[in-house]
Amino acid sequence: MNLIEARGLQRDFVVPRPTTFGRARVQTALEPTDLDIVAGSSVGIIGESGSGKSTLVRLLLGLDRPTAGTVAVDGRTVDAGASARTLHWLRRLTGLVFQDPYASLDPRMTAGQIVGEPLWALDVAGDRRARVLEVLSQVGLEPEMADRYPHEFSGGQRQRIALARAIVHRPRILVGDEPLSALDVTVRAQILELLVELRRTADLTLILVSHDIGVVQNLCDTVVVMKDGAIVERGATASVLRDPRHDYTRALLAAVPVIPAPPA
Ligand SMILES: Nc1ncnc2c1ncn2[C@@H]1O[C@H](COP(=O)(O)OP(=O)(O)OP(=O)(O)O)[C@@H](O)[C@H]1O
Ligand SMILES: [Mg+2]
C-alpha cells in the first residue's frame, strides 16, 4: 500500500532581482514529479547539491506548498489545501532529523525537554517523562543526561538527541535530510546502526536524503536519483547500484571514494 503519493508535484522559486534594473527569475527547484512510497519501505534520495532533494521531502511532509501538483499521505491531501487539523495529524505521523545536530537543538532547553517537546506539542497521551527516558536509552544515552544542555554533549550525542526527539512520539514515517553527514566516521557508523535497529523494531517507513551511497546501500531498499530538479532514475537499491541506467547515476557511483582494503 502506498503511504505517500505525489502527483505532478512541482515547486518554483522566484529569485529576486539581482539589481534594481535586473529581472526577477523563476527557478524550478522541482520539475513535475510523481512518487509513490510504499508503507514500511525505506527510500534513499540521492543526487548532487541543488538537485531538489530537500525541496521534494519538504513538500512530501507538508512543510512547503507546491506550485502545482498534489501529495497524499495515507490517503489524506497534505498539499496546499490541507487544514490545520490535517497538518497536526501529519506532524504526529512523521519524525524529522536534519543535518546539523547543533542548529536543530534549542540551547536553552535540557536534552529531556528537547526530546519530550513533541509529546506536549502533539498532545500525546501517556507517561511522558517515562517515554523520554525510554527513548534516550534506545538511542544509547543515559537517563541522567536528560538534565544536561546541548553544549554539554558531543556532536554525535547531539545527533542522538535529535534522533530521540524525532522518534519519541512513535512516528510511522521517519525522514532524515543528511542526518549523518556532519558526523565523523565512527559516530556515523553508530547512528547508522541505530537507524537499522529502529527500522527493524519500529515498523518505520524511512525517507533518507543522503550524499553517501554507502548509507543508502545499508539502509534503503529503494533509491531515487535526482538531477536538476527531476527524478532521473529509481528502483530497488541493489539493482540501481549494480546496473545504473542513467549516466548521471554512473557518475555519482564512480565518484564514491573506494577505501582500499587493509594490507593482509
Ligand atoms: N527558499 C528558496 N528560495 C529560492 N531558491 C531555493 C529555495 N530553496 C531551494 N531553492 C533552490 O532550489 C534548488 C533545489 O534546492 P534543494 O535545497 O532542494 O537541493 P538539495 O538537493 O537539497 O541540495 P543540497 O544537497 O545542497 O542540500 C536549488 O537550486 C536551490 O537554490
Ligand atoms: Mg538539501
Coordinates of C-alpha atoms and ligand atoms in Angstrom, one line a residue:
M1 CA 0.0 0.0 0.0
N2 CA 1.3 3.5 -0.8
L3 CA 1.7 5.6 2.3
I4 CA 2.7 8.6 0.3
E5 CA 1.6 9.5 -3.3
A6 CA 2.8 12.6 -5.1
R7 CA 1.4 13.5 -8.4
G8 CA 2.8 16.2 -10.7
L9 CA 4.5 17.8 -7.7
Q10 CA 6.3 21.0 -8.7
R11 CA 7.9 23.8 -6.9
D12 CA 9.1 27.1 -8.4
F13 CA 11.0 29.8 -6.5
V14 CA 11.1 33.4 -7.5
V15 CA 14.7 34.5 -7.3
P16 CA 14.8 38.3 -6.5
R17 CA 16.2 40.8 -9.0
P18 CA 20.0 41.0 -8.6
T19 CA 19.9 44.8 -9.2
T20 CA 17.2 47.4 -9.5
F21 CA 17.3 47.0 -13.2
G22 CA 17.7 43.2 -13.3
R23 CA 14.8 40.8 -13.8
A24 CA 13.3 38.5 -11.2
R25 CA 13.9 35.0 -12.3
V26 CA 11.7 31.9 -11.7
Q27 CA 13.7 28.8 -10.8
T28 CA 12.1 25.4 -10.9
A29 CA 13.5 23.6 -7.9
L30 CA 11.3 20.6 -8.6
E31 CA 10.0 19.7 -12.0
P32 CA 6.6 18.0 -12.1
T33 CA 7.2 14.7 -10.2
D34 CA 5.3 11.6 -9.4
L35 CA 6.5 9.5 -6.5
D36 CA 5.0 6.6 -4.6
I37 CA 6.3 5.5 -1.2
V38 CA 5.2 2.1 0.0
A39 CA 4.3 1.7 3.7
G40 CA 7.2 0.1 5.5
S41 CA 9.7 0.7 2.8
S42 CA 13.0 2.6 3.1
V43 CA 13.7 5.1 0.4
G44 CA 17.0 6.8 -0.2
I45 CA 17.1 10.1 -2.2
I46 CA 20.5 10.8 -3.7
G47 CA 21.7 13.5 -6.1
E48 CA 24.2 16.3 -6.3
S49 CA 23.8 19.6 -4.3
G50 CA 20.9 21.7 -5.6
S51 CA 19.2 18.8 -7.4
G52 CA 16.0 19.3 -5.4
K53 CA 16.2 16.6 -2.7
S54 CA 15.3 18.8 0.3
T55 CA 12.6 20.6 -1.7
L56 CA 11.0 17.2 -2.5
V57 CA 11.0 15.9 1.1
R58 CA 9.7 19.3 2.4
L59 CA 6.8 19.1 0.0
L60 CA 6.1 15.4 0.9
L61 CA 5.8 16.4 4.6
G62 CA 3.6 19.5 4.1
L63 CA 6.4 21.8 5.2
D64 CA 6.2 23.7 2.0
R65 CA 3.5 24.3 -0.5
P66 CA 3.8 23.1 -4.1
T67 CA 3.5 25.4 -7.1
A68 CA 1.5 22.6 -8.7
G69 CA 0.5 19.0 -8.1
T70 CA -0.7 17.0 -5.1
V71 CA 0.6 15.0 -2.2
A72 CA -1.5 12.5 -0.3
V73 CA -0.2 10.8 2.9
D74 CA -2.2 7.7 4.0
G75 CA -4.9 8.9 1.6
R76 CA -5.2 12.4 3.0
T77 CA -4.3 15.5 1.0
V78 CA -1.4 17.4 2.7
D79 CA -0.5 19.9 0.0
A80 CA -1.9 23.5 -0.5
G81 CA -5.4 22.6 0.6
A82 CA -4.5 21.0 3.9
S83 CA -6.3 22.1 7.0
A84 CA -4.5 22.9 10.3
R85 CA -6.0 19.7 11.7
T86 CA -4.5 17.6 8.9
L87 CA -1.1 19.2 9.3
H88 CA -1.3 18.4 13.0
W89 CA -2.1 14.8 12.2
L90 CA 0.8 14.8 9.7
R91 CA 3.2 16.0 12.5
R92 CA 2.2 13.1 14.6
L93 CA 2.7 10.7 11.8
T94 CA 6.2 11.9 11.0
G95 CA 9.6 12.5 12.6
L96 CA 12.4 14.6 11.2
V97 CA 16.1 14.7 11.6
F98 CA 18.3 17.3 9.9
Q99 CA 21.9 17.5 9.1
D100 CA 23.2 19.9 11.8
P101 CA 22.6 18.5 15.3
Y102 CA 23.6 21.8 16.9
A103 CA 21.4 24.2 14.9
S104 CA 18.3 22.0 15.4
L105 CA 18.5 21.9 19.2
D106 CA 17.4 24.8 21.4
P107 CA 20.4 25.7 23.6
R108 CA 18.2 26.9 26.5
M109 CA 16.4 23.6 26.8
T110 CA 17.7 20.4 28.5
A111 CA 18.0 17.3 26.5
G112 CA 15.0 15.9 28.3
Q113 CA 12.9 18.9 27.4
I114 CA 14.0 18.8 23.8
V115 CA 13.3 15.2 23.4
G116 CA 9.9 15.4 25.2
E117 CA 8.7 18.6 23.5
P118 CA 6.8 16.8 20.7
L119 CA 4.8 14.8 23.3
W120 CA 3.5 18.0 24.7
A121 CA 3.2 19.9 21.4
L122 CA 1.3 17.0 19.8
D123 CA -0.6 16.2 23.0
V124 CA 0.5 12.6 23.1
A125 CA -1.1 10.6 25.9
G126 CA 0.8 8.5 28.5
D127 CA 3.6 9.0 30.9
R128 CA 5.7 11.5 29.0
R129 CA 8.7 11.6 31.3
A130 CA 9.0 7.8 31.2
R131 CA 8.7 7.8 27.4
V132 CA 11.6 10.4 27.3
L133 CA 13.8 8.2 29.4
E134 CA 12.9 5.1 27.4
V135 CA 13.8 6.8 24.1
L136 CA 17.0 8.2 25.5
S137 CA 18.1 4.8 26.4
Q138 CA 17.0 3.5 23.0
V139 CA 19.5 5.9 21.3
G140 CA 22.2 5.0 23.7
L141 CA 22.1 7.9 26.1
E142 CA 22.0 7.7 30.0
P143 CA 18.9 8.8 31.9
E144 CA 20.8 11.4 33.9
M145 CA 21.8 13.1 30.6
A146 CA 18.2 14.3 30.4
D147 CA 19.0 17.2 32.6
R148 CA 22.0 18.5 30.6
Y149 CA 22.1 21.2 27.9
P150 CA 23.1 20.7 24.3
H151 CA 26.5 22.4 24.7
E152 CA 27.4 19.7 27.2
F153 CA 27.2 17.0 24.5
S154 CA 29.5 15.9 21.7
G155 CA 28.3 16.2 18.1
G156 CA 27.4 12.5 18.0
Q157 CA 25.4 12.7 21.2
R158 CA 23.6 15.7 19.9
Q159 CA 22.6 13.8 16.8
R160 CA 21.3 11.0 19.1
I161 CA 19.2 13.6 20.9
A162 CA 17.8 14.9 17.6
L163 CA 17.0 11.3 16.7
A164 CA 15.3 10.6 20.0
R165 CA 13.2 13.7 19.6
A166 CA 12.3 12.6 16.1
I167 CA 11.0 9.2 17.2
V168 CA 9.6 10.0 20.7
H169 CA 6.0 10.2 19.5
R170 CA 6.3 6.9 17.6
P171 CA 6.0 8.3 14.1
R172 CA 5.2 5.9 11.2
I173 CA 7.5 7.9 8.9
L174 CA 11.0 9.0 9.7
V175 CA 12.6 11.5 7.5
G176 CA 16.3 12.3 7.6
D177 CA 17.8 15.1 5.5
E178 CA 21.5 14.3 5.5
P179 CA 21.3 13.2 9.2
L180 CA 24.7 11.7 9.2
S181 CA 26.9 14.0 7.1
A182 CA 28.0 16.3 9.9
L183 CA 29.3 13.3 11.9
D184 CA 32.7 11.7 11.9
V185 CA 33.1 8.2 10.6
T186 CA 32.8 6.2 13.8
V187 CA 29.8 8.2 15.1
R188 CA 28.2 7.9 11.7
A189 CA 28.5 4.1 11.8
Q190 CA 26.9 4.1 15.3
I191 CA 23.9 6.2 14.2
L192 CA 23.6 4.2 11.1
E193 CA 23.4 1.1 13.2
L194 CA 20.7 2.8 15.3
L195 CA 18.7 3.5 12.3
V196 CA 18.9 -0.1 11.1
E197 CA 17.8 -1.2 14.5
L198 CA 14.9 1.2 14.5
R199 CA 13.7 0.0 11.2
R200 CA 13.7 -3.5 12.4
T201 CA 11.8 -2.8 15.7
A202 CA 9.5 0.1 15.0
D203 CA 7.9 -0.7 11.6
L204 CA 9.0 2.6 10.2
T205 CA 8.8 4.0 6.7
L206 CA 12.1 5.7 6.2
I207 CA 12.9 8.5 3.8
L208 CA 16.6 9.4 3.8
V209 CA 18.3 12.1 1.8
S210 CA 22.0 11.4 1.6
H211 CA 25.1 12.2 -0.4
D212 CA 26.5 9.0 0.9
I213 CA 25.7 6.0 -1.3
G214 CA 27.2 3.6 1.3
V215 CA 24.5 4.8 3.8
V216 CA 21.7 4.3 1.2
Q217 CA 23.1 0.9 0.4
N218 CA 23.0 -0.1 4.1
L219 CA 19.6 1.3 4.9
C220 CA 17.4 1.7 1.9
D221 CA 15.5 -0.9 -0.2
T222 CA 14.6 1.7 -2.8
V223 CA 16.6 4.5 -4.3
V224 CA 15.6 7.7 -6.1
V225 CA 18.3 9.6 -8.0
M226 CA 17.7 13.3 -8.6
K227 CA 19.3 15.7 -11.0
D228 CA 18.3 19.3 -11.8
G229 CA 15.0 19.1 -10.0
A230 CA 13.9 15.8 -11.5
I231 CA 14.0 12.1 -10.7
V232 CA 16.2 10.6 -13.3
E233 CA 16.3 7.1 -12.0
R234 CA 14.5 5.0 -9.4
G235 CA 14.3 1.3 -8.4
A236 CA 15.5 -1.3 -6.0
T237 CA 18.7 -0.2 -4.4
A238 CA 20.6 -3.3 -5.3
S239 CA 19.7 -3.2 -9.0
V240 CA 20.2 0.5 -9.4
L241 CA 23.6 0.4 -7.8
R242 CA 24.6 -2.8 -9.6
D243 CA 23.4 -1.7 -13.0
P244 CA 22.7 2.1 -13.2
R245 CA 20.7 3.1 -16.2
H246 CA 21.4 6.8 -16.2
D247 CA 24.8 8.4 -16.9
Y248 CA 24.3 10.6 -14.0
T249 CA 23.9 7.7 -11.6
R250 CA 27.0 6.1 -13.0
A251 CA 28.9 9.3 -12.5
L252 CA 27.6 9.5 -8.9
L253 CA 28.7 6.0 -8.2
A254 CA 32.1 6.5 -9.8
A255 CA 32.7 9.5 -7.5
V256 CA 32.4 7.3 -4.4
P257 CA 35.8 7.0 -2.9
V258 CA 36.8 3.4 -2.7
I259 CA 38.5 2.7 0.6
P260 CA 41.4 0.3 -0.1
A261 CA 41.4 -3.0 1.8
P262 CA 43.9 -3.0 4.6
P263 CA 47.1 -4.9 3.9
A264 CA 46.9 -8.6 4.8
Ligands
LIG1 N1 13.7 29.1 -0.5 C1 14.3 29.0 -1.7 N2 14.4 30.1 -2.5 C2 15.0 30.1 -3.7 N3 15.5 29.0 -4.2 C3 15.5 27.9 -3.5 C4 14.9 27.8 -2.2 N4 15.1 26.6 -1.7 C5 15.7 25.9 -2.7 N5 16.0 26.7 -3.7 C6 16.7 26.3 -5.0 O1 16.1 25.1 -5.4 C7 17.1 24.2 -5.9 C8 17.0 22.8 -5.2 O2 17.4 23.1 -3.8 P1 17.3 21.9 -2.7 O3 17.7 22.6 -1.4 O4 16.1 21.1 -2.8 O5 18.6 21.0 -3.2 P2 19.2 19.8 -2.5 O6 19.3 18.7 -3.5 O7 18.6 19.5 -1.2 O8 20.7 20.3 -2.3 P3 21.8 20.0 -1.0 O9 22.3 18.6 -1.3 O10 22.8 21.1 -1.2 O11 21.1 20.1 0.2 C9 18.4 24.8 -5.7 O12 18.8 25.4 -6.9 C10 18.1 25.9 -4.7 O13 19.0 27.0 -4.9
MG2 MG 19.2 19.6 0.9

